[in-house]
Amino acid sequence: MSYRRIGVNPISGALGAEIDGVDLSRPLDNEVFAEVHQALLDHLVIFFRDQAISPDQHVAFARRFGEIDLRPFVRPLELEVLPDHPEVLDVVKEPGETLNFGGVWHHDVSYREKPNLGSVLIARESPTHGGDTMFANQYLAYQTLSDGMKTLLGSLTAVHSSIRGYDGDRLASLYGVRKDDLDEDSVKRSIAKAETTQAEHPVVRTHPETRKKCLFVNRSYTMRFSGWTDEESRPLLAQLFTHSVKPEFTCRFRWRAGSVAMWDNRAAMHYALNDYRGQRRVMHRVAIHGDRPF
Ligand code: SIN
């Protein structure tokens, strides 16, 4: 589509666009908001640079897209919300920590019956280098499958669970590190102590707004196909986890303090790179409620 009020500059051939001409510290008029919303649907993840926004302004922007999710994770996690702003999650990695939050490809909270619509993330403090976030287009992941595979996957649902966040062994295996190499703070921050949450979703979901089909499985939370054993599911899931994040389906965003990303969690996965050991990274995140996938 053509945009009249905002600039939209794609950053890769697959997904992602930087938006110009928008100041998120001010309320967006309806026409600008409609174009920003359309840019999100067209590009799956949109970025805004040099935004000086308060937590209230951050929440106000996210709220234009839907109701705020006050429980964006299985609780209680050792992740903090901001004092006086229960909607804003403080995602901090300290210089001594080994694991980072979101360092495995995932759709946020896909273990819930209604995974988030999306999230708005702002960098408050970014490392001098490293700490980028990658995103992957799951329309493309679906469209590039063979007709035979599309037919098979179209008939399947999958079980998603939060269980891998539960203990040091599972966490280490998910992140591909040795348990002994995990520092205590990382483990404490990452492990969910609440009950496991799980949900079943179609493996191919239809985006409720664009009506296009996309792949909906991820390495963090998808455990098996419904009615299949773990052993039966493993090879095909492994193939889909690899296929869904082929480099040509991805983009990579370099943060600076004041950079904002908003992603569509229904059609994009993301991955926070953990390549800035010894440096601090501080992000604030607001999540938006989504629908039950169909
Ligand atoms: C996440 O929400 O998964 C974290 C993203 C990031 O910190 O880059």
mmCIF file of C-alpha atoms and ligand atoms in Angstrom:
data_model
loop_
_atom_site.group_PDB
_atom_site.id
_atom_site.type_symbol
_atom_site.label_atom_id
_atom_site.label_comp_id
_atom_site.label_asym_id
_atom_site.label_seq_id
_atom_site.Cartn_x
_atom_site.Cartn_y
_atom_site.Cartn_z
ATOM 1 C CA MET A 1 0.000 0.000 0.000
ATOM 2 C CA SER A 2 1.084 3.598 -0.325
ATOM 3 C CA TYR A 3 1.554 5.652 2.814
ATOM 4 C CA ARG A 4 0.733 9.371 2.895
ATOM 5 C CA ARG A 5 1.564 10.351 6.464
ATOM 6 C CA ILE A 6 4.504 8.141 7.413
ATOM 7 C CA GLY A 7 7.712 6.906 5.787
ATOM 8 C CA VAL A 8 8.095 3.119 5.562
ATOM 9 C CA ASN A 9 11.562 1.805 4.716
ATOM 10 C CA PRO A 10 11.988 -1.989 4.525
ATOM 11 C CA ILE A 11 15.199 -3.265 6.121
ATOM 12 C CA SER A 12 15.283 -6.681 4.441
ATOM 13 C CA GLY A 13 13.594 -8.586 1.641
ATOM 14 C CA ALA A 14 11.711 -10.782 4.109
ATOM 15 C CA LEU A 15 10.189 -8.532 6.774
ATOM 16 C CA GLY A 16 10.823 -5.471 8.901
ATOM 17 C CA ALA A 17 10.532 -1.767 8.108
ATOM 18 C CA GLU A 18 11.755 1.409 9.769
ATOM 19 C CA ILE A 19 9.041 4.013 10.168
ATOM 20 C CA ASP A 20 9.809 7.718 9.762
ATOM 21 C CA GLY A 21 7.776 10.741 10.718
ATOM 22 C CA VAL A 22 6.181 9.369 13.874
ATOM 23 C CA ASP A 23 6.741 10.728 17.384
ATOM 24 C CA LEU A 24 5.472 8.113 19.807
ATOM 25 C CA SER A 25 5.529 10.570 22.711
ATOM 26 C CA ARG A 26 2.406 12.196 21.230
ATOM 27 C CA PRO A 27 -1.015 10.653 20.632
ATOM 28 C CA LEU A 28 -1.226 9.492 17.003
ATOM 29 C CA ASP A 29 -4.182 10.806 15.030
ATOM 30 C CA ASN A 30 -6.403 8.139 13.483
ATOM 31 C CA GLU A 31 -4.961 8.459 9.999
ATOM 32 C CA VAL A 32 -1.351 8.088 11.189
ATOM 33 C CA PHE A 33 -2.318 5.227 13.447
ATOM 34 C CA ALA A 34 -4.120 3.457 10.562
ATOM 35 C CA GLU A 35 -0.941 3.711 8.464
ATOM 36 C CA VAL A 36 1.264 2.451 11.317
ATOM 37 C CA HIS A 37 -1.134 -0.447 11.822
ATOM 38 C CA GLN A 38 -1.085 -1.207 8.093
ATOM 39 C CA ALA A 39 2.727 -1.084 8.098
ATOM 40 C CA LEU A 40 2.735 -3.678 10.881
ATOM 41 C CA LEU A 41 0.460 -5.965 8.852
ATOM 42 C CA ASP A 42 2.545 -5.427 5.704
ATOM 43 C CA HIS A 43 5.997 -5.816 7.306
ATOM 44 C CA LEU A 44 5.343 -7.906 10.493
ATOM 45 C CA VAL A 45 7.813 -5.898 12.533
ATOM 46 C CA ILE A 46 8.193 -2.120 12.500
ATOM 47 C CA PHE A 47 10.925 0.004 14.023
ATOM 48 C CA PHE A 48 11.056 3.599 15.233
ATOM 49 C CA ARG A 49 14.343 5.359 16.023
ATOM 50 C CA ASP A 50 15.215 7.993 18.610
ATOM 51 C CA GLN A 51 11.981 7.872 20.578
ATOM 52 C CA ALA A 52 12.046 9.674 23.932
ATOM 53 C CA ILE A 53 8.985 8.093 25.493
ATOM 54 C CA SER A 54 7.952 7.635 29.110
ATOM 55 C CA PRO A 55 6.488 4.333 30.354
ATOM 56 C CA ASP A 56 3.006 5.925 30.161
ATOM 57 C CA GLN A 57 3.545 6.914 26.521
ATOM 58 C CA HIS A 58 4.903 3.432 25.787
ATOM 59 C CA VAL A 59 1.753 1.858 27.235
ATOM 60 C CA ALA A 60 -0.515 4.362 25.462
ATOM 61 C CA PHE A 61 0.972 3.470 22.069
ATOM 62 C CA ALA A 62 0.638 -0.285 22.692
ATOM 63 C CA ARG A 63 -2.939 0.161 23.867
ATOM 64 C CA ARG A 64 -3.947 1.489 20.438
ATOM 65 C CA PHE A 65 -3.539 -2.083 19.165
ATOM 66 C CA GLY A 66 -5.498 -3.850 21.886
ATOM 67 C CA GLU A 67 -5.782 -4.623 25.555
ATOM 68 C CA ILE A 68 -2.503 -4.775 27.490
ATOM 69 C CA ASP A 69 -1.424 -8.171 28.760
ATOM 70 C CA LEU A 70 -0.595 -7.754 32.446
ATOM 71 C CA ARG A 71 0.635 -11.325 32.737
ATOM 72 C CA PRO A 72 2.831 -11.714 29.680
ATOM 73 C CA PHE A 73 4.583 -14.791 31.164
ATOM 74 C CA VAL A 74 3.943 -17.666 33.446
ATOM 75 C CA ARG A 75 4.156 -16.143 36.909
ATOM 76 C CA PRO A 76 6.054 -15.752 39.049
ATOM 77 C CA LEU A 77 9.179 -15.185 37.038
ATOM 78 C CA GLU A 78 12.211 -13.426 38.348
ATOM 79 C CA LEU A 79 11.477 -10.711 35.835
ATOM 80 C CA GLU A 80 10.401 -7.400 37.253
ATOM 81 C CA VAL A 81 7.771 -4.980 36.168
ATOM 82 C CA LEU A 82 8.422 -1.273 36.590
ATOM 83 C CA PRO A 83 7.310 0.237 39.909
ATOM 84 C CA ASP A 84 3.981 2.012 39.230
ATOM 85 C CA HIS A 85 3.763 0.441 35.755
ATOM 86 C CA PRO A 86 2.529 -3.144 35.987
ATOM 87 C CA GLU A 87 2.110 -3.147 32.187
ATOM 88 C CA VAL A 88 5.839 -2.636 31.555
ATOM 89 C CA LEU A 89 8.250 -5.522 31.880
ATOM 90 C CA ASP A 90 11.841 -4.629 32.689
ATOM 91 C CA VAL A 91 14.037 -6.968 30.623
ATOM 92 C CA VAL A 92 17.551 -6.547 31.978
ATOM 93 C CA LYS A 93 20.691 -8.562 31.351
ATOM 94 C CA GLU A 94 23.501 -7.714 33.743
ATOM 95 C CA PRO A 95 27.165 -7.982 32.692
ATOM 96 C CA GLY A 96 27.734 -11.183 34.733
ATOM 97 C CA GLU A 97 24.721 -13.101 33.468
ATOM 98 C CA THR A 98 25.042 -15.915 30.957
ATOM 99 C CA LEU A 99 21.516 -16.470 29.648
ATOM 100 C CA ASN A 100 19.479 -13.792 27.993
ATOM 101 C CA PHE A 101 15.730 -13.482 27.917
ATOM 102 C CA GLY A 102 14.278 -14.534 24.556
ATOM 103 C CA GLY A 103 17.493 -16.114 23.275
ATOM 104 C CA VAL A 104 15.735 -18.965 21.468
ATOM 105 C CA TRP A 105 13.430 -18.559 18.454
ATOM 106 C CA HIS A 106 9.866 -18.187 19.680
ATOM 107 C CA HIS A 107 6.391 -16.762 19.389
ATOM 108 C CA ASP A 108 5.653 -15.100 22.730
ATOM 109 C CA VAL A 109 3.533 -17.165 25.133
ATOM 110 C CA SER A 110 2.419 -19.677 22.494
ATOM 111 C CA TYR A 111 1.748 -22.023 25.440
ATOM 112 C CA ARG A 112 -1.338 -19.970 26.249
ATOM 113 C CA GLU A 113 -4.744 -20.429 24.627
ATOM 114 C CA LYS A 114 -4.538 -16.886 23.365
ATOM 115 C CA PRO A 115 -0.929 -15.990 22.575
ATOM 116 C CA ASN A 116 -0.137 -12.278 22.375
ATOM 117 C CA LEU A 117 -1.044 -10.199 19.329
ATOM 118 C CA GLY A 118 2.329 -8.545 19.578
ATOM 119 C CA SER A 119 4.657 -6.512 21.763
ATOM 120 C CA VAL A 120 6.231 -3.080 21.814
ATOM 121 C CA LEU A 121 9.849 -3.148 22.971
ATOM 122 C CA ILE A 122 12.081 -0.131 23.609
ATOM 123 C CA ALA A 123 15.819 -0.155 24.257
ATOM 124 C CA ARG A 124 16.652 1.925 27.341
ATOM 125 C CA GLU A 125 20.324 0.898 27.514
ATOM 126 C CA SER A 126 22.050 -1.008 24.736
ATOM 127 C CA PRO A 127 25.505 -2.613 24.594
ATOM 128 C CA THR A 128 28.176 -0.868 22.513
ATOM 129 C CA HIS A 129 27.895 -3.776 20.065
ATOM 130 C CA GLY A 130 25.844 -6.965 19.938
ATOM 131 C CA GLY A 131 22.427 -7.597 21.487
ATOM 132 C CA ASP A 132 20.559 -7.342 18.167
ATOM 133 C CA THR A 133 17.160 -8.988 17.762
ATOM 134 C CA MET A 134 16.218 -11.176 14.793
ATOM 135 C CA PHE A 135 12.744 -11.727 13.397
ATOM 136 C CA ALA A 136 11.459 -14.409 10.986
ATOM 137 C CA ASN A 137 8.504 -14.195 8.589
ATOM 138 C CA GLN A 138 6.206 -17.177 9.087
ATOM 139 C CA TYR A 139 4.064 -16.443 6.019
ATOM 140 C CA LEU A 140 7.180 -17.085 3.954
ATOM 141 C CA ALA A 141 7.997 -20.164 6.021
ATOM 142 C CA TYR A 142 4.579 -21.558 5.108
ATOM 143 C CA GLN A 143 4.505 -20.437 1.471
ATOM 144 C CA THR A 144 7.859 -22.082 0.692
ATOM 145 C CA LEU A 145 6.752 -25.563 1.814
ATOM 146 C CA SER A 146 5.806 -28.185 -0.779
ATOM 147 C CA ASP A 147 2.115 -28.760 -1.471
ATOM 148 C CA GLY A 148 2.404 -32.193 0.156
ATOM 149 C CA MET A 149 3.828 -30.740 3.358
ATOM 150 C CA LYS A 150 1.250 -27.941 3.400
ATOM 151 C CA THR A 151 -1.510 -30.550 3.211
ATOM 152 C CA LEU A 152 -0.014 -32.647 6.005
ATOM 153 C CA LEU A 153 0.642 -29.682 8.302
ATOM 154 C CA GLY A 154 -2.778 -28.212 7.559
ATOM 155 C CA SER A 155 -4.336 -31.246 9.229
ATOM 156 C CA LEU A 156 -2.226 -31.043 12.417
ATOM 157 C CA THR A 157 -2.388 -29.265 15.727
ATOM 158 C CA ALA A 158 0.538 -29.070 18.146
ATOM 159 C CA VAL A 159 0.984 -28.922 21.896
ATOM 160 C CA HIS A 160 2.827 -25.843 23.183
ATOM 161 C CA SER A 161 4.069 -25.782 26.770
ATOM 162 C CA SER A 162 5.970 -23.493 29.107
ATOM 163 C CA ILE A 163 7.701 -26.479 30.696
ATOM 164 C CA ARG A 164 11.126 -25.916 29.137
ATOM 165 C CA GLY A 165 11.500 -22.827 31.298
ATOM 166 C CA TYR A 166 11.215 -24.917 34.441
ATOM 167 C CA ASP A 167 14.583 -26.158 35.527
ATOM 168 C CA GLY A 168 18.259 -25.744 34.864
ATOM 169 C CA ASP A 169 18.611 -28.945 32.813
ATOM 170 C CA ARG A 170 15.810 -28.096 30.421
ATOM 171 C CA LEU A 171 16.962 -24.516 30.177
ATOM 172 C CA ALA A 172 20.539 -25.502 29.420
ATOM 173 C CA SER A 173 19.440 -27.913 26.716
ATOM 174 C CA LEU A 174 17.079 -25.365 25.160
ATOM 175 C CA TYR A 175 19.812 -22.731 25.015
ATOM 176 C CA GLY A 176 22.429 -25.248 23.935
ATOM 177 C CA VAL A 177 24.774 -24.585 26.887
ATOM 178 C CA ARG A 178 26.164 -26.716 29.737
ATOM 179 C CA LYS A 179 24.172 -26.480 32.940
ATOM 180 C CA ASP A 180 27.398 -25.847 34.859
ATOM 181 C CA ASP A 181 27.980 -22.766 32.751
ATOM 182 C CA LEU A 182 24.720 -21.153 33.830
ATOM 183 C CA ASP A 183 25.160 -18.491 36.462
ATOM 184 C CA GLU A 184 22.664 -18.428 39.287
ATOM 185 C CA ASP A 185 21.138 -15.085 38.370
ATOM 186 C CA SER A 186 20.386 -16.211 34.823
ATOM 187 C CA VAL A 187 18.687 -19.324 36.067
ATOM 188 C CA LYS A 188 16.693 -17.433 38.671
ATOM 189 C CA ARG A 189 15.577 -14.880 36.132
ATOM 190 C CA SER A 190 14.566 -17.474 33.589
ATOM 191 C CA ILE A 191 12.871 -20.216 35.495
ATOM 192 C CA ALA A 192 9.137 -20.121 35.868
ATOM 193 C CA LYS A 193 8.028 -21.431 39.209
ATOM 194 C CA ALA A 194 4.325 -21.425 38.540
ATOM 195 C CA GLU A 195 2.417 -24.367 37.131
ATOM 196 C CA THR A 196 3.071 -25.406 33.589
ATOM 197 C CA THR A 197 0.754 -23.824 31.096
ATOM 198 C CA GLN A 198 0.006 -25.574 27.862
ATOM 199 C CA ALA A 199 -2.252 -25.134 24.862
ATOM 200 C CA GLU A 200 -2.924 -26.738 21.492
ATOM 201 C CA HIS A 201 -2.829 -24.693 18.301
ATOM 202 C CA PRO A 202 -3.095 -25.389 14.596
ATOM 203 C CA VAL A 203 0.351 -25.891 13.065
ATOM 204 C CA VAL A 204 -0.748 -23.624 10.222
ATOM 205 C CA ARG A 205 -2.736 -20.683 11.502
ATOM 206 C CA THR A 206 -4.690 -18.054 9.595
ATOM 207 C CA HIS A 207 -3.858 -14.483 10.494
ATOM 208 C CA PRO A 208 -7.087 -12.935 11.823
ATOM 209 C CA GLU A 209 -6.515 -9.632 10.001
ATOM 210 C CA THR A 210 -4.684 -10.450 6.765
ATOM 211 C CA ARG A 211 -6.391 -13.870 6.399
ATOM 212 C CA LYS A 212 -3.083 -15.290 5.140
ATOM 213 C CA LYS A 213 -1.727 -18.612 6.382
ATOM 214 C CA CYS A 214 1.456 -18.869 8.409
ATOM 215 C CA LEU A 215 3.437 -21.554 10.179
ATOM 216 C CA PHE A 216 2.941 -21.550 13.945
ATOM 217 C CA VAL A 217 5.496 -23.776 15.699
ATOM 218 C CA ASN A 218 8.582 -22.708 17.621
ATOM 219 C CA ARG A 219 11.610 -24.276 19.242
ATOM 220 C CA SER A 220 10.954 -22.767 22.692
ATOM 221 C CA TYR A 221 7.457 -24.012 23.334
ATOM 222 C CA THR A 222 6.196 -26.499 20.726
ATOM 223 C CA MET A 223 6.525 -29.966 22.244
ATOM 224 C CA ARG A 224 4.800 -32.413 19.866
ATOM 225 C CA PHE A 225 1.964 -32.820 17.397
ATOM 226 C CA SER A 226 -1.372 -33.573 19.058
ATOM 227 C CA GLY A 227 -1.995 -37.315 19.061
ATOM 228 C CA TRP A 228 1.666 -38.061 18.185
ATOM 229 C CA THR A 229 4.367 -39.162 20.613
ATOM 230 C CA ASP A 230 7.385 -36.950 21.340
ATOM 231 C CA GLU A 231 9.546 -39.431 19.447
ATOM 232 C CA GLU A 232 7.288 -39.381 16.385
ATOM 233 C CA SER A 233 7.063 -35.590 16.432
ATOM 234 C CA ARG A 234 10.751 -34.839 16.929
ATOM 235 C CA PRO A 235 12.111 -35.262 13.360
ATOM 236 C CA LEU A 236 9.383 -33.261 11.638
ATOM 237 C CA LEU A 237 9.424 -30.539 14.302
ATOM 238 C CA ALA A 238 13.206 -30.304 14.037
ATOM 239 C CA GLN A 239 12.888 -29.860 10.286
ATOM 240 C CA LEU A 240 10.236 -27.161 10.714
ATOM 241 C CA PHE A 241 12.277 -25.324 13.378
ATOM 242 C CA THR A 242 15.181 -25.182 10.927
ATOM 243 C CA HIS A 243 13.070 -24.324 7.893
ATOM 244 C CA SER A 244 11.074 -21.572 9.641
ATOM 245 C CA VAL A 245 14.140 -19.442 10.395
ATOM 246 C CA LYS A 246 16.088 -19.772 7.135
ATOM 247 C CA PRO A 247 18.212 -16.639 6.731
ATOM 248 C CA GLU A 248 16.145 -15.477 3.760
ATOM 249 C CA PHE A 249 13.021 -15.336 5.959
ATOM 250 C CA THR A 250 14.672 -13.093 8.549
ATOM 251 C CA CYS A 251 15.761 -9.581 9.384
ATOM 252 C CA ARG A 252 18.086 -8.351 12.106
ATOM 253 C CA PHE A 253 17.678 -5.136 14.064
ATOM 254 C CA ARG A 254 20.515 -3.170 15.640
ATOM 255 C CA TRP A 255 19.344 -1.368 18.756
ATOM 256 C CA ARG A 256 20.288 2.051 20.072
ATOM 257 C CA ALA A 257 18.868 3.580 23.248
ATOM 258 C CA GLY A 258 15.483 4.999 22.184
ATOM 259 C CA SER A 259 14.878 2.458 19.392
ATOM 260 C CA VAL A 260 11.441 0.847 19.439
ATOM 261 C CA ALA A 261 10.309 -2.388 17.779
ATOM 262 C CA MET A 262 6.769 -3.620 17.490
ATOM 263 C CA TRP A 263 6.202 -7.126 16.183
ATOM 264 C CA ASP A 264 3.185 -9.106 15.080
ATOM 265 C CA ASN A 265 3.487 -12.236 17.207
ATOM 266 C CA ARG A 266 0.927 -14.050 15.072
ATOM 267 C CA ALA A 267 3.045 -14.114 11.925
ATOM 268 C CA ALA A 268 6.607 -13.479 13.098
ATOM 269 C CA MET A 269 8.999 -15.198 15.473
ATOM 270 C CA HIS A 270 11.877 -13.462 17.187
ATOM 271 C CA TYR A 271 15.237 -14.229 18.742
ATOM 272 C CA ALA A 272 17.354 -12.024 20.999
ATOM 273 C CA LEU A 273 21.061 -12.512 20.288
ATOM 274 C CA ASN A 274 23.254 -13.237 23.296
ATOM 275 C CA ASP A 275 26.591 -11.878 22.048
ATOM 276 C CA TYR A 276 27.408 -9.041 24.460
ATOM 277 C CA ARG A 277 28.868 -10.779 27.475
ATOM 278 C CA GLY A 278 30.175 -8.348 30.067
ATOM 279 C CA GLN A 279 27.815 -5.566 29.002
ATOM 280 C CA ARG A 280 24.441 -4.456 30.285
ATOM 281 C CA ARG A 281 21.275 -4.355 28.184
ATOM 282 C CA VAL A 282 18.001 -2.877 29.428
ATOM 283 C CA MET A 283 14.737 -3.156 27.504
ATOM 284 C CA HIS A 284 11.155 -2.295 28.425
ATOM 285 C CA ARG A 285 8.416 -4.403 26.960
ATOM 286 C CA VAL A 286 4.630 -4.052 26.775
ATOM 287 C CA ALA A 287 2.611 -7.008 25.443
ATOM 288 C CA ILE A 288 -0.825 -6.915 23.813
ATOM 289 C CA HIS A 289 -3.499 -9.588 24.228
ATOM 290 C CA GLY A 290 -4.221 -11.743 21.184
ATOM 291 C CA ASP A 291 -6.879 -14.133 19.875
ATOM 292 C CA ARG A 292 -7.133 -17.887 19.918
ATOM 293 C CA PRO A 293 -5.317 -19.139 16.776
ATOM 294 C CA PHE A 294 -7.467 -20.781 14.083
HETATM 295 C C1 SIN B 1 11.839 -11.028 23.827
HETATM 296 O O1 SIN B 1 10.810 -10.399 24.022
HETATM 297 O O2 SIN B 1 11.834 -12.203 23.499
HETATM 298 C C2 SIN B 1 13.160 -10.314 24.012
HETATM 299 C C3 SIN B 1 13.537 -9.539 22.813
HETATM 300 C C4 SIN B 1 14.799 -8.762 23.031
HETATM 301 O O3 SIN B 1 15.193 -8.515 24.173
HETATM 302 O O4 SIN B 1 15.424 -8.379 22.046
#
